[in-house]
Tab-separated table of C-alpha atoms and ligand atoms in Angstrom:
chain	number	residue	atom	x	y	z
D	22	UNK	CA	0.000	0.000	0.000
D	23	UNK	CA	1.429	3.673	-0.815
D	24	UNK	CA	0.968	5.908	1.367
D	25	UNK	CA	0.423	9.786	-0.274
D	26	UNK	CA	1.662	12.687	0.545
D	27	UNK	CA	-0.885	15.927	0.773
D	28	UNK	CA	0.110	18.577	-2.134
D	29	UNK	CA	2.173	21.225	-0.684
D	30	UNK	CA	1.153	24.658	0.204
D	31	UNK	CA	2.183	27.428	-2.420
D	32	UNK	CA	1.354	24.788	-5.702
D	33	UNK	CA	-2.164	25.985	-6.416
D	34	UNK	CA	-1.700	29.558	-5.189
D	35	UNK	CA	-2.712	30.410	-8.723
D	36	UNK	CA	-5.513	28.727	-9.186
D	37	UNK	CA	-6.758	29.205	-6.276
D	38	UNK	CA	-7.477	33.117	-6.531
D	39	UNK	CA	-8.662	32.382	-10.433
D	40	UNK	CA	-11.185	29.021	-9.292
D	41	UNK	CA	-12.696	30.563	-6.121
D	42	UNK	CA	-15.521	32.723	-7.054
D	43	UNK	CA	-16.644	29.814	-9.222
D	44	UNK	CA	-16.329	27.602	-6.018
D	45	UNK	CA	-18.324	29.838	-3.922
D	46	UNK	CA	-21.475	29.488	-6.684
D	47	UNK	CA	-21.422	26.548	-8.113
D	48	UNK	CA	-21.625	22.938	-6.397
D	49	UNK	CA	-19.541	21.096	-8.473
D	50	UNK	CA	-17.111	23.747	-9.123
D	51	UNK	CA	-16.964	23.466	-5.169
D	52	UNK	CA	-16.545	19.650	-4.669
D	53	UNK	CA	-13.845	19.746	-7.618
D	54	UNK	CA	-12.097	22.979	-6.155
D	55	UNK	CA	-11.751	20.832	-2.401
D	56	UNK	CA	-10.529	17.665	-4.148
D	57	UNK	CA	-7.714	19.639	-5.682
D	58	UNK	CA	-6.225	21.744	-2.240
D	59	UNK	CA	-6.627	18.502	-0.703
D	60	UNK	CA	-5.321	15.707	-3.333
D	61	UNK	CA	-3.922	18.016	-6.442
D	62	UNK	CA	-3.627	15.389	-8.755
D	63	UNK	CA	-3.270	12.255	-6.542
D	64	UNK	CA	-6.100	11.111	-4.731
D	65	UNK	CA	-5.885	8.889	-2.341
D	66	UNK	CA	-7.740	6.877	0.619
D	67	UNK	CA	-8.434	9.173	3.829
D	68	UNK	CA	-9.142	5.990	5.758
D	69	UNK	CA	-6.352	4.128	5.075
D	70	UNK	CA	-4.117	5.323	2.495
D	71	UNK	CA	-4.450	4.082	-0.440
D	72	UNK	CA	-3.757	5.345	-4.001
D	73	UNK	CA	-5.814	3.005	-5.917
D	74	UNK	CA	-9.429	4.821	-5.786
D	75	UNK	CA	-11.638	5.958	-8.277
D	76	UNK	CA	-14.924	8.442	-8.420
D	77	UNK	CA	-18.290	6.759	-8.152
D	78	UNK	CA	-20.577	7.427	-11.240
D	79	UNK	CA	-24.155	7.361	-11.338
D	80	UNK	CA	-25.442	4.296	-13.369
D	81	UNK	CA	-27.767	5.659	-15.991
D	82	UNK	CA	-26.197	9.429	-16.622
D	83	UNK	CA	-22.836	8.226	-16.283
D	84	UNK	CA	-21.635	11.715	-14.566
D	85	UNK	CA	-20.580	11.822	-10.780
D	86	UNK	CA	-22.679	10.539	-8.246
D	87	UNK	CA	-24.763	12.829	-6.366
D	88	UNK	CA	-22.660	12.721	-2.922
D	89	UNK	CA	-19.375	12.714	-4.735
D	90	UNK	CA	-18.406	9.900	-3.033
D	91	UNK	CA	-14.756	8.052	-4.039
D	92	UNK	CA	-14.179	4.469	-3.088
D	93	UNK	CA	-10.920	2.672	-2.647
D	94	UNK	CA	-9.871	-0.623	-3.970
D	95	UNK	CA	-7.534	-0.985	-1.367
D	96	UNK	CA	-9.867	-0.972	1.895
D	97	UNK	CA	-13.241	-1.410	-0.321
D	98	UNK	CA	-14.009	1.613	1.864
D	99	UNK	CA	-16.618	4.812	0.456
D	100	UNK	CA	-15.404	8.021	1.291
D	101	UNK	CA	-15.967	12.174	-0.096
D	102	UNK	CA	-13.707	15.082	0.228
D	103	UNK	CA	-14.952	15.686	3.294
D	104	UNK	CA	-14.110	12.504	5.164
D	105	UNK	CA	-11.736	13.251	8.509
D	106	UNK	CA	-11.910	16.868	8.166
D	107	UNK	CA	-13.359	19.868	9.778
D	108	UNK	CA	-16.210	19.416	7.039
D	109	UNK	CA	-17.315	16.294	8.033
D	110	UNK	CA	-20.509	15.137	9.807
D	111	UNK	CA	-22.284	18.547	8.177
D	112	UNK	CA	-24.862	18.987	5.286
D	113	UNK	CA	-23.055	22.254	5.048
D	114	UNK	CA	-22.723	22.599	1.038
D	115	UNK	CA	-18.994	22.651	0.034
D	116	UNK	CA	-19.879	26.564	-1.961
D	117	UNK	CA	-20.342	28.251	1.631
D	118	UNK	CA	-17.133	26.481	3.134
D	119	UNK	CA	-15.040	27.777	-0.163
D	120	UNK	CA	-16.398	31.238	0.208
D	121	UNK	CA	-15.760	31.038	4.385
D	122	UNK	CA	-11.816	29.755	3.490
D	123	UNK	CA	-11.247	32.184	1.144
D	124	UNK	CA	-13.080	35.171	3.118
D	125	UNK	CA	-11.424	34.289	6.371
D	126	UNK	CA	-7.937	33.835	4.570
D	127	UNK	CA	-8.091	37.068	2.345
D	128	UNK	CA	-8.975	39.922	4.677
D	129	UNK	CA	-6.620	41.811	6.609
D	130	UNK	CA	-8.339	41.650	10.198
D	131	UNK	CA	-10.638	38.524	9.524
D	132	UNK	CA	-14.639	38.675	8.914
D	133	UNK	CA	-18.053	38.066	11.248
D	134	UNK	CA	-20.401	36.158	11.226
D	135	UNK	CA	-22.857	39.075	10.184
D	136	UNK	CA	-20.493	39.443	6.873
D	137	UNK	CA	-21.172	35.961	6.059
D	138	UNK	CA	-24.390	36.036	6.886
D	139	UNK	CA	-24.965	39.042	4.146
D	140	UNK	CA	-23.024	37.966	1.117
D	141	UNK	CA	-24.175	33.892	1.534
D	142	UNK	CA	-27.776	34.583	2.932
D	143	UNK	CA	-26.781	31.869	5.695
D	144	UNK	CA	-28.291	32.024	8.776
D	145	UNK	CA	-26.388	33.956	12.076
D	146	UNK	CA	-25.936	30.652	13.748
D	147	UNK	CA	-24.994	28.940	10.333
D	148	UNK	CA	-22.340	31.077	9.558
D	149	UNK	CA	-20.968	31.644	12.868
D	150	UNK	CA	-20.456	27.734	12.953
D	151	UNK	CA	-18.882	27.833	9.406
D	152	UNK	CA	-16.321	30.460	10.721
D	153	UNK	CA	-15.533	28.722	14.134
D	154	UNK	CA	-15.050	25.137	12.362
D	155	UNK	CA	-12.396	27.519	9.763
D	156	UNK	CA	-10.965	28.933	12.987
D	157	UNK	CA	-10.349	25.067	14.350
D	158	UNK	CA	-8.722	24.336	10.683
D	159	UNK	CA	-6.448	27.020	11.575
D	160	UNK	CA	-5.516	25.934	15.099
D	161	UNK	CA	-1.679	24.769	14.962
D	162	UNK	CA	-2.174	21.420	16.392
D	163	UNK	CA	1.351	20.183	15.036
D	164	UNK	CA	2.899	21.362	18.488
D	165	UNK	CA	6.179	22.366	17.351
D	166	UNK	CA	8.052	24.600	20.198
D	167	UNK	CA	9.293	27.921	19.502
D	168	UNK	CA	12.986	28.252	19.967
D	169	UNK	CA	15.623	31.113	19.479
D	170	UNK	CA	14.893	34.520	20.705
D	171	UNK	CA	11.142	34.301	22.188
D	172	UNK	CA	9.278	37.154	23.539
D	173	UNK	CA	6.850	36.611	26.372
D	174	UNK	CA	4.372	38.626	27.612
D	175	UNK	CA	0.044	38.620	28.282
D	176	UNK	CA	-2.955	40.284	27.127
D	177	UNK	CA	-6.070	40.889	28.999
D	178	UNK	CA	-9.177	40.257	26.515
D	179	UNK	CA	-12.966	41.458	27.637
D	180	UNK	CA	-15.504	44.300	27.297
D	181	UNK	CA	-15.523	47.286	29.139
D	182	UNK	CA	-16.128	46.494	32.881
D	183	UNK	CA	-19.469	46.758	33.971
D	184	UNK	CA	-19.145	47.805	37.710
D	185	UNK	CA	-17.336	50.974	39.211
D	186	UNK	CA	-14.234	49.472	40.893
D	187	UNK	CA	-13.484	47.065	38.061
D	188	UNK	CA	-12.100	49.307	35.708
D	189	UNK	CA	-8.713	48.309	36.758
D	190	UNK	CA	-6.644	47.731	33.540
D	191	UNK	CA	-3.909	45.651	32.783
D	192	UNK	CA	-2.724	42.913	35.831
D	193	UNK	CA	-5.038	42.406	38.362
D	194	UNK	CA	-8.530	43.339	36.275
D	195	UNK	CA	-10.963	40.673	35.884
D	196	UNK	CA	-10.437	40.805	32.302
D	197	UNK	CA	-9.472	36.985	30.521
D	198	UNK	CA	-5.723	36.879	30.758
D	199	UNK	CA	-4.034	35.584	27.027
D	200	UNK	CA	-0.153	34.457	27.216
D	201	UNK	CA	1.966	35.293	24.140
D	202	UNK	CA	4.925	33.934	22.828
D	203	UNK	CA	6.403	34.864	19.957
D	204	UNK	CA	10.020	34.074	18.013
D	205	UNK	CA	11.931	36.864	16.618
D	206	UNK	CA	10.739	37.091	13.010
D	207	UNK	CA	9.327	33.836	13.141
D	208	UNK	CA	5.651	32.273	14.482
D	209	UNK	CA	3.532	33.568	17.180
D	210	UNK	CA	1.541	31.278	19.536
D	211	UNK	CA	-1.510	32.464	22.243
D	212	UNK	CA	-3.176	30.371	25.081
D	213	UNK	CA	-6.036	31.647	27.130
D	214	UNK	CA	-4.692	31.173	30.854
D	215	UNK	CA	-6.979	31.221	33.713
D	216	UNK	CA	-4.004	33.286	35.700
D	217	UNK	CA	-0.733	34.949	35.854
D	218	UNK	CA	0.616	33.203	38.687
D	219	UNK	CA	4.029	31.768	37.856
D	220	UNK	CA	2.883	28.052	37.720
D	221	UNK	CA	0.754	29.185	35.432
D	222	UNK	CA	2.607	31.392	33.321
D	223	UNK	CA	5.576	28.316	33.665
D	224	UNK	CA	3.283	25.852	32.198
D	225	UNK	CA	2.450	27.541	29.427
D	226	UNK	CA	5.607	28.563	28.572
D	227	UNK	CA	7.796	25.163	29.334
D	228	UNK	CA	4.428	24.040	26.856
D	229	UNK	CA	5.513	25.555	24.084
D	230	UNK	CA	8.769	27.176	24.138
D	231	UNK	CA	11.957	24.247	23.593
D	232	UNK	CA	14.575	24.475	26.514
D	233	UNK	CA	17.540	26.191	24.838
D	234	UNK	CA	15.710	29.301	23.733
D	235	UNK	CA	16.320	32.748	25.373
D	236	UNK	CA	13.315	34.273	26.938
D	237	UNK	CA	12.453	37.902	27.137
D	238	UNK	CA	9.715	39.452	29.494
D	239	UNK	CA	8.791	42.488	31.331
D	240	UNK	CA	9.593	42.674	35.155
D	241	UNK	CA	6.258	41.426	36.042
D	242	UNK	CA	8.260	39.427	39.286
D	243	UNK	CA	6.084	36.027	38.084
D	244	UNK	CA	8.224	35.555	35.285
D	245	UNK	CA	11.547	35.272	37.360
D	246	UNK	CA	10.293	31.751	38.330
D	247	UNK	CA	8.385	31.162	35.128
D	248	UNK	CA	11.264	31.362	32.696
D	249	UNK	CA	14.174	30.134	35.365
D	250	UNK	CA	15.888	27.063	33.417
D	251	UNK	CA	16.020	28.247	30.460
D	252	UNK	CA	19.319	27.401	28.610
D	253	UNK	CA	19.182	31.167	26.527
D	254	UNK	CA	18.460	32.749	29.883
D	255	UNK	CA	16.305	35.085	30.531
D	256	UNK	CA	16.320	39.224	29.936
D	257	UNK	CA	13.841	41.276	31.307
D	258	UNK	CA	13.287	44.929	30.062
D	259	UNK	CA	11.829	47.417	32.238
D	260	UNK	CA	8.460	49.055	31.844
D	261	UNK	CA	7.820	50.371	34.725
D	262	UNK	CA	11.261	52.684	34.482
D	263	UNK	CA	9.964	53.648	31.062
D	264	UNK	CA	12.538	51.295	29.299
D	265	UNK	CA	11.341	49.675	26.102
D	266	UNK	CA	14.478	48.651	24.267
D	267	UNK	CA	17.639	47.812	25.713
D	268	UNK	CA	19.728	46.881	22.909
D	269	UNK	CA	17.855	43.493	21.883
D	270	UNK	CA	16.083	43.607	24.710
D	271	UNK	CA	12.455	44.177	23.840
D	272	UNK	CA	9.189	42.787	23.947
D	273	UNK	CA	7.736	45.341	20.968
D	274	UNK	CA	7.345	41.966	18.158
D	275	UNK	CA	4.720	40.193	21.276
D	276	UNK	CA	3.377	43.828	21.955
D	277	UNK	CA	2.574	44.541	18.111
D	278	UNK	CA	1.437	41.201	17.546
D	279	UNK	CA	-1.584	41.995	21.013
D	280	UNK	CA	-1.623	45.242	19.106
D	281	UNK	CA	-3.199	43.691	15.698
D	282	UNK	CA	-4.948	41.179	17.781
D	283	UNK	CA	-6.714	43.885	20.481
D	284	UNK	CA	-8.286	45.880	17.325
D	285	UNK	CA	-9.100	42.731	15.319
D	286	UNK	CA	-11.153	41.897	18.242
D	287	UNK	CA	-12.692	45.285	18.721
D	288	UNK	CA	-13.458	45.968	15.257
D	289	UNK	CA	-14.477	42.752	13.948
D	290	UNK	CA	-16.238	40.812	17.241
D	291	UNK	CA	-17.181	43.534	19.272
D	292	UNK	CA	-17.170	40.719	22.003
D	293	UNK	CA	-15.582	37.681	21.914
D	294	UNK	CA	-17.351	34.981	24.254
D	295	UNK	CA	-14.775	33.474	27.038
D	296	UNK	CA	-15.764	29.891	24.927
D	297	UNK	CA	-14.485	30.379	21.971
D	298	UNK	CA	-11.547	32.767	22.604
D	299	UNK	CA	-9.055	30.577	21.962
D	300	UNK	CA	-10.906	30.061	18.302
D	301	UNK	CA	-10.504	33.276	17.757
D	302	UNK	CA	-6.876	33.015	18.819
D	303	UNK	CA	-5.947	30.737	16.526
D	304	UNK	CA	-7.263	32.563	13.722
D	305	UNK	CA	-5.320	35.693	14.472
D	306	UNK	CA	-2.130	33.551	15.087
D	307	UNK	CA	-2.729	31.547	11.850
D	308	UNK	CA	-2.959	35.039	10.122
D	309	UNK	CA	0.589	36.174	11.329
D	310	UNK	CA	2.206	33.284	11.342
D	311	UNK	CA	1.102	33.100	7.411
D	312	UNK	CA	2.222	36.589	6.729
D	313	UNK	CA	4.412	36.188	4.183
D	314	UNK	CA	2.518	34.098	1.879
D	315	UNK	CA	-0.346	35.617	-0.224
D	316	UNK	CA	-4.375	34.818	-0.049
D	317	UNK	CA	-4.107	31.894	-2.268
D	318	UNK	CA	-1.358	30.192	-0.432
D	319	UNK	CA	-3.134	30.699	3.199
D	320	UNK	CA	-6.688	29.669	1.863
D	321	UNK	CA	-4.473	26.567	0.518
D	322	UNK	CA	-2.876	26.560	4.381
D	323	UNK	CA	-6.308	26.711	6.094
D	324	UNK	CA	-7.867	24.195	3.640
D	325	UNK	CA	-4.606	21.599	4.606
D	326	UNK	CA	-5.534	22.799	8.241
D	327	UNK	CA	-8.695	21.065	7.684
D	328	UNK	CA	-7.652	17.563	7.211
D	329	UNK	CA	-7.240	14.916	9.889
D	330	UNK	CA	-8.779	17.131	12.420
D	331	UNK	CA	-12.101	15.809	14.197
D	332	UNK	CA	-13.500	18.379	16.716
D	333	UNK	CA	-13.058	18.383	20.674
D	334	UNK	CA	-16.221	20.272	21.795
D	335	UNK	CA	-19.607	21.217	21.239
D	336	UNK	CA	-20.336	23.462	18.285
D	337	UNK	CA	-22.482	27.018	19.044
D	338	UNK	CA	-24.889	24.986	16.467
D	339	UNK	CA	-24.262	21.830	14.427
D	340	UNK	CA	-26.830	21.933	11.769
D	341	UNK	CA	-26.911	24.015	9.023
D	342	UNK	CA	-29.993	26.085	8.113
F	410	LIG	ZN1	-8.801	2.890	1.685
């Protein structure tokens, strides 16, 4: 049995701005635009494999069958484009995931649910579950650790507080606290953290940073412990004496990064519920840590994202309209 390789981002960029608008109107421009980010020109078995499969045809008209199912010689197993990915288990039609890919992947600061909801004629809750199952295609579940140079610092994500006496901003609000990592000029990574205590902050951070790197913080005294161990060391610039760069000491790439991610937020989600922060997370990490490809070659990147992910937890709604 041979075993195939997915096509690699960056092959289809081309197409892939020239076939989407067809995608996002037609149904079997849609189906064939999937089976190409996900197979280009080798299709093979999601459930086990193999190369040896085939399209099923209707009988009498001799054209596709109306699922677009494939089956495989190798496992005898039936199977679409949809099988073992974020996709799956929907009636969703493959049009409104193309045009959710594409519209998630090509703007600047991301797109709501409302937007959707206007240019597809979806439901609220239909497109809001479109854009959170894109969101979970984004999610970087590979679990590489940053290494080199890596900036630490947190966020605090929530409305306006509600109460006199809250409006505390910064550490100690009520706000939800976000950790940040991020490699100089390399990939970002955010976890929603239910404190800044140094256990936590040292979990997250031993999580997902690899032992050798250098760490850099503000003083914030939790980090002392948090990032203690680390073979880089760690260098801590100092805020609260006005000092922002000391040399190469500075945590302005993590700060920029909250920057984009504070007014995505704002602008775009007005208010992001607690739930399905992270989601939202992922989407704004996927976004910079895709920067320097174009639209095609992140709608190809989400798309990729897509496969061999089933998902962890209840959906807002899990039927389409
Ligand atoms: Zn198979």
């Amino acid at each position: 049995m041979t075993r195939k390789k997915p096509c690699l981002v960056g092959e289809n960029k081309c197409d892939v701005i020239r076939d989407v608008p067809a995608a996002c109107a037609d149904k079997d421009a849609a189906v064939a635009f999937m089976e190409k980010q996900r197979w280009a020109d080798d299709p093979c078995c999601p459930l086990c494999g193999g190369v040896d499969v085939y399209q099923m045809k209707d009988r009498k008209s001799g054209s596709r069958e109306a699922n677009y199912r494939w089956r495989c010689r190798d496992c005898g197993q039936k199977y679409t484009v949809r099988t073992g990915t974020v996709m799956a288990q929907t009636r969703m039609p493959l049009r409104y995931w193309c045009h959710a890919f594409w519209r998630v992947c090509s703007s600047k600061k991301s797109v709501s649910a409302k937007q959707i909801q206007r240019e597809t004629g979806l439901s609220y809750k239909s497109a809001l579950f479109l854009l959170h199952r894109v969101r979970f295609a984004m999610a970087d579940m590979k679990g590489v650790k940053l290494s080199g140079t890596v900036e630490v610092d947190e966020i605090y994500i929530g409305g306006k507080p509600r109460y006199k006496g809250q409006s505390q901003r910064g550490r100690g609000t009520r706000k939800q606290p976000v950790i940040g990592m991020v490699e100089r000029s390399g990939r970002v990574r955010t976890c929603v953290i239910p404190d800044v205590t140094g256990k936590t902050l040292k979990d997250a951070v031993q999580q997902h940073v690899r032992k050798a790197s250098r760490i850099i913080t503000d003083e914030w005294p939790a980090y002392r412990k948090a990032v203690a161990g680390f073979d880089g060391g760690h260098s801590v610039v100092n805020h609260s004496m006005n000092e922002y760069v000391r040399g190469d000491v500075t945590t302005n790439t993590i700060e920029s990064f909250f920057a984009i991610l504070k007014r995505g937020l704002i602008g775009v989600y007005h208010n992001v519920s607690r739930k399905y922060l992270q989601r939202y997370l992922d989407e704004f990490e996927f976004r910079y840590n895709t920067r320097k490809v174009d639209d095609g070659e992140r709608t190809v990147a989400a798309i990729q994202g897509a496969i061999g992910k089933r998902l962890m937890y209840r959906e807002p709604e899990e039927r389409a309209a």
